[in-house]
Amino acid sequence: MSQFKLCPLACAMALALPPMILLSGPALAADDTVLTLTPITVIGAQSRVSQPLGAAVIDPASLAAKRSATSDTASLLSDIPGLSLYGAGGVSSLPAINGLADDRLRIKVDGMDLIASCPNHMNPALSYIDPTNVGTLKVYAGIAPVSAGGDSIGGSINAESRPPEFVAPGDKPIVKGELGTFYRSNNDARGLNLSASYATQAFNVSYSGSTAKADNYTAGGDFKSYDFSGRIGHTLARDEVGSTAYDTRNHSLGLAFMNDNHLFEAKLGIQDMPFQLYPNQRMDMLYNKQDSLNLRYLGQFDWGSLEARAYQENVDHFMDFGPDKRYWYGGSTVAGVVVGSGGAMALNGAPCSPSGTATCAAGMPMYTEGKTTGVSVKADVALNPQDLLRVGAELQQYRVNDWWPASGGGMAPGTFWNIKDGERDRTALFAELETRKSAQWMTLIGARVEQVKMDAGKAAGYNTASTAGGNQARDADAFNDQSHSSTDTNVDLSALAKYTANANYDIEFGFAHKVRSPNVYERFTWSTWQMAALMNNFVGDGNGYIGNLNLKPEAANTLSATFDWHAADSSWGFKATPFYTQVDDYIDAVQWNAATNAPATTLATDKFSVLKYMNQSARLYGVNLSGHMPLAKTAVGDFGVKALLNYTRGTNEDTGDNLYNIMPLNAKLAVTQTTGGWANSVELVMVSAKNDVSSVRNEIKTPGYGLVNLRGSFGWKTVRLDFGVENLFDKFYSLPTGGAYTGQGTTMTNPAVPNYPQWGTAVPGMGRSIYVGVNVKF
């Protein structure tokens, strides 16, 4: 069956190994087929007990139906119970699990821990892998084993590209590939993807590339009373959602070698993103270049398996005002005399001159350079046929510089150093024991010790004079007078169990203690100047944020259980997952008074404000329900139904306020029909009104809504066609977790005059959009 020389002990071990150990290694078939190393290949049969505890796995077949409808990899997770999305750029949504998002989750791409190098987190980890290149997605919603967690409190997401394939012994080398394209009507989105590979028994070389480009999308109706964009001759229709266009390109080159039971892989990844605009940020990404090198070894031995990985990622990132936001700030001048009306009070700004002077600012350029280097080693040791010991070590080194060159006006004469010589280094050791004492019980107990060291250089404003505006000198001196270095020693604990009562009922339950240290922007951003603070915001609420050197790590205690009723053949099933999380030293925020450099005594309630990160206490709880069942077998096909319902409640225990960006009660119901190569569905998405909002952030309330989507696909031997209509009835709705609309106008000012962007406008969702995609294998 395979060239893997597995002794009886290793075979017994394979029965105990979860698929996360086996999915990515290659195997050889005895016939002409090409296989990847999966649980089916190694152990010969699928087993419900062998599924990773606490994990939901989205298989390639399920992913295929989603790719034509989105260029945002995070949106592929939309059917996972408990998962929602923070709105961001068109390819950069931030996933949230049970109300915890962004850096509170551990997100890996092909085994690499990637970090957003941007004060607005415009380049999150999942934005570096195109949906067409995703092979599998694995989500630990809530309680993640210590081997899959670390420096996170909300869960883990692992995105893997397609594994390398090898031909059977004695067969000729093969060349295979795929070519695909898509189009979406609402925002004129279009793209191409190509993948190709050459494989022998011991060697594989592969390439995958993709492009995606889109214009601004339109909502299901007018949502603003103005056309103003801040640029002469440029207006936006009142149903057009400004700053939602994007253009991205991704490339990956892979080499893999297999020798008996040993696999060696090397992957080179490159992203070239000319632009990605943001409707809930005051700046836009106008360039992002990422390159990564990822080396991996996987070996199978008589005693178990060993996996080692080393990777490095470099990011060059640039932000400024995109085409829908005002670029020039200042009055137009001729021979030193102001003649134009391009000042901050203008309704339609005119280019000023000369650029770079005290009366004329040409944009606001912002640069970030990030470098991430990581090494990890993990061993799975079969102590006996029932017990598997998993041990590992991880090292990660992160370096970042974030600076804003002078551009004129108050942004001169020097460079503003938002973060200089930023450092964040992690060192971790973990061990967990997986035990299967009987066919009914499986347990997983683990501990992880992690040290996080952080440091940064001195801060500096545009102007170092004591009279400089925005308290730049005062704030820089205060920051520089403090120690910037810190060392956190964090301990994670997890205990999970699964009880299989019979062929129709399982229960998984567990407890986890998880700790996360602050990120570099939460600790090291230092300026109380409203304009500078507004540039530091990775939650899209329109406010400005100030870092805090005294922040403590967040510590979360989570209890969760999943009750699973199902048919023996999985033809029907229902799951219920209640959860409860208590977070000590939760990093929330308080409104800040720049003049006194202290918490505000009078809170702003109807406008954007400036906030400072503070440790407080938080509580989150809720329940996630999901199920599926057949409806009927008819002459026109098999009919079935799928359903999903999520409820999360989050509160700040110190203030009694609601936590920010918690998705309200939501549900999804889909009726499916399959016959031959056809697969079709009618989908109803329902979201209740969002009234529990964060007062300190002046979060915007949103009304409830319901959307109808139609989806269809047909597959031939080598061709797949996907098509559909999203938001069939062109319904207008506001995104509950899409943030505040700051997608056009004089976004640097707060509030902009005359209130563009105006507080109280939520980012609306997309109106009706027809999509079609074709994929051809060769």
GROMACS .gro file of C-alpha atoms in nm, residues 490-650:
model
  161
  490ASN     CA    1   0.297   3.300   3.055
  491VAL     CA    2   0.160   2.957   3.143
  492ASP     CA    3  -0.115   2.785   2.942
  493LEU     CA    4  -0.308   2.480   3.062
  494SER     CA    5  -0.567   2.278   2.876
  495ALA     CA    6  -0.770   1.969   2.964
  496LEU     CA    7  -1.011   1.819   2.714
  497ALA     CA    8  -1.209   1.496   2.704
  498LYS     CA    9  -1.436   1.321   2.459
  499TYR     CA   10  -1.692   1.059   2.555
  500THR     CA   11  -1.852   0.849   2.282
  501ALA     CA   12  -2.166   0.706   2.436
  502ASN     CA   13  -2.276   0.517   2.126
  503ALA     CA   14  -2.290   0.548   1.748
  504ASN     CA   15  -2.531   0.843   1.780
  505TYR     CA   16  -2.401   1.058   2.064
  506ASP     CA   17  -2.069   1.220   2.162
  507ILE     CA   18  -1.976   1.489   2.408
  508GLU     CA   19  -1.655   1.692   2.413
  509PHE     CA   20  -1.582   1.914   2.710
  510GLY     CA   21  -1.289   2.089   2.866
  511PHE     CA   22  -1.120   2.375   3.044
  512ALA     CA   23  -0.838   2.602   2.928
  513HIS     CA   24  -0.627   2.870   3.092
  514LYS     CA   25  -0.472   3.084   2.816
  515VAL     CA   26  -0.247   3.392   2.832
  516ARG     CA   27  -0.164   3.655   2.569
  517SER     CA   28   0.090   3.935   2.595
  518PRO     CA   29   0.012   4.275   2.436
  519ASN     CA   30   0.118   4.338   2.077
  520VAL     CA   31   0.367   4.610   1.984
  521TYR     CA   32   0.097   4.865   1.897
  522GLU     CA   33  -0.085   4.815   2.225
  523ARG     CA   34   0.237   4.874   2.421
  524PHE     CA   35   0.457   5.115   2.224
  525THR     CA   36   0.238   5.372   2.045
  526TRP     CA   37   0.287   5.684   2.251
  527SER     CA   38   0.133   6.004   2.109
  528THR     CA   39  -0.182   6.161   2.255
  529TRP     CA   40  -0.201   6.398   1.954
  530GLN     CA   41  -0.542   6.336   1.805
  531MET     CA   42  -0.414   6.321   1.447
  532ALA     CA   43  -0.141   6.068   1.533
  533ALA     CA   44  -0.366   5.858   1.755
  534LEU     CA   45  -0.625   5.831   1.476
  535MET     CA   46  -0.363   5.653   1.265
  536ASN     CA   47  -0.332   5.375   1.526
  537ASN     CA   48  -0.651   5.174   1.510
  538PHE     CA   49  -0.693   4.807   1.421
  539VAL     CA   50  -1.059   4.770   1.515
  540GLY     CA   51  -1.211   5.009   1.258
  541ASP     CA   52  -1.422   5.215   1.499
  542GLY     CA   53  -1.297   5.555   1.377
  543ASN     CA   54  -1.132   5.644   1.708
  544GLY     CA   55  -0.767   5.707   1.790
  545TYR     CA   56  -0.562   5.485   2.021
  546ILE     CA   57  -0.266   5.535   2.254
  547GLY     CA   58  -0.042   5.253   2.375
  548ASN     CA   59   0.043   5.170   2.734
  549LEU     CA   60   0.384   5.048   2.851
  550ASN     CA   61   0.231   4.918   3.174
  551LEU     CA   62  -0.009   4.669   3.017
  552LYS     CA   63  -0.020   4.322   3.168
  553PRO     CA   64  -0.085   4.003   2.968
  554GLU     CA   65  -0.446   3.895   2.927
  555ALA     CA   66  -0.536   3.572   3.112
  556ALA     CA   67  -0.850   3.383   3.007
  557ASN     CA   68  -1.023   3.089   3.171
  558THR     CA   69  -1.263   2.908   2.940
  559LEU     CA   70  -1.516   2.630   2.998
  560SER     CA   71  -1.680   2.473   2.696
  561ALA     CA   72  -1.869   2.161   2.592
  562THR     CA   73  -1.999   2.025   2.261
  563PHE     CA   74  -2.300   1.791   2.261
  564ASP     CA   75  -2.313   1.601   1.933
  565TRP     CA   76  -2.613   1.394   1.820
  566HIS     CA   77  -2.573   1.228   1.479
  567ALA     CA   78  -2.661   0.935   1.259
  568ALA     CA   79  -2.412   0.651   1.249
  569ASP     CA   80  -2.345   0.737   0.884
  570SER     CA   81  -2.350   1.115   0.955
  571SER     CA   82  -2.653   1.163   0.727
  572TRP     CA   83  -2.801   1.388   0.998
  573GLY     CA   84  -2.647   1.566   1.294
  574PHE     CA   85  -2.696   1.837   1.553
  575LYS     CA   86  -2.436   2.008   1.772
  576ALA     CA   87  -2.474   2.245   2.066
  577THR     CA   88  -2.171   2.422   2.212
  578PRO     CA   89  -2.218   2.645   2.518
  579PHE     CA   90  -1.910   2.836   2.637
  580TYR     CA   91  -1.802   3.069   2.916
  581THR     CA   92  -1.482   3.278   2.928
  582GLN     CA   93  -1.353   3.501   3.207
  583VAL     CA   94  -1.064   3.729   3.111
  584ASP     CA   95  -0.847   3.898   3.372
  585ASP     CA   96  -0.646   4.203   3.259
  586TYR     CA   97  -0.848   4.217   2.938
  587ILE     CA   98  -0.702   4.493   2.719
  588ASP     CA   99  -0.989   4.735   2.671
  589ALA     CA  100  -0.969   5.116   2.648
  590VAL     CA  101  -1.070   5.438   2.824
  591GLN     CA  102  -1.134   5.779   2.670
  592TRP     CA  103  -0.832   6.005   2.715
  593ASN     CA  104  -0.782   6.379   2.767
  594ALA     CA  105  -0.468   6.486   2.580
  595ALA     CA  106  -0.445   6.821   2.757
  596THR     CA  107  -0.420   6.666   3.103
  597ASN     CA  108  -0.274   6.335   2.981
  598ALA     CA  109  -0.526   6.157   3.201
  599PRO     CA  110  -0.858   5.976   3.161
  600ALA     CA  111  -1.135   6.202   3.033
  601THR     CA  112  -1.373   6.326   3.300
  602THR     CA  113  -1.650   6.396   3.050
  603LEU     CA  114  -1.709   6.121   2.797
  604ALA     CA  115  -1.784   6.192   2.432
  605THR     CA  116  -2.106   6.015   2.341
  606ASP     CA  117  -2.180   6.116   1.981
  607LYS     CA  118  -1.845   6.161   1.808
  608PHE     CA  119  -1.512   5.996   1.752
  609SER     CA  120  -1.266   6.019   2.039
  610VAL     CA  121  -0.915   5.923   2.151
  611LEU     CA  122  -0.868   5.624   2.381
  612LYS     CA  123  -0.585   5.462   2.573
  613TYR     CA  124  -0.541   5.089   2.620
  614MET     CA  125  -0.605   4.973   2.978
  615ASN     CA  126  -0.626   4.639   3.159
  616GLN     CA  127  -0.974   4.562   3.285
  617SER     CA  128  -1.182   4.247   3.337
  618ALA     CA  129  -1.417   4.092   3.085
  619ARG     CA  130  -1.667   3.810   3.058
  620LEU     CA  131  -1.794   3.635   2.744
  621TYR     CA  132  -2.050   3.360   2.720
  622GLY     CA  133  -2.291   3.215   2.468
  623VAL     CA  134  -2.394   2.912   2.267
  624ASN     CA  135  -2.342   2.794   1.910
  625LEU     CA  136  -2.582   2.554   1.739
  626SER     CA  137  -2.542   2.373   1.408
  627GLY     CA  138  -2.710   2.086   1.230
  628HIS     CA  139  -2.797   1.915   0.905
  629MET     CA  140  -3.050   1.657   0.790
  630PRO     CA  141  -3.195   1.510   0.469
  631LEU     CA  142  -3.540   1.624   0.359
  632ALA     CA  143  -3.636   1.407   0.065
  633LYS     CA  144  -3.513   1.195  -0.224
  634THR     CA  145  -3.702   1.285  -0.542
  635ALA     CA  146  -3.679   1.248  -0.916
  636VAL     CA  147  -3.508   1.587  -0.935
  637GLY     CA  148  -3.246   1.512  -0.671
  638ASP     CA  149  -3.176   1.478  -0.302
  639PHE     CA  150  -3.288   1.763  -0.079
  640GLY     CA  151  -3.143   1.854   0.258
  641VAL     CA  152  -3.121   2.134   0.510
  642LYS     CA  153  -2.829   2.291   0.698
  643ALA     CA  154  -2.864   2.535   0.987
  644LEU     CA  155  -2.638   2.747   1.207
  645LEU     CA  156  -2.712   2.975   1.502
  646ASN     CA  157  -2.462   3.176   1.711
  647TYR     CA  158  -2.509   3.385   2.023
  648THR     CA  159  -2.230   3.568   2.209
  649ARG     CA  160  -2.254   3.817   2.494
  650GLY     CA  161  -1.950   4.014   2.608
   0.00000   0.00000   0.00000
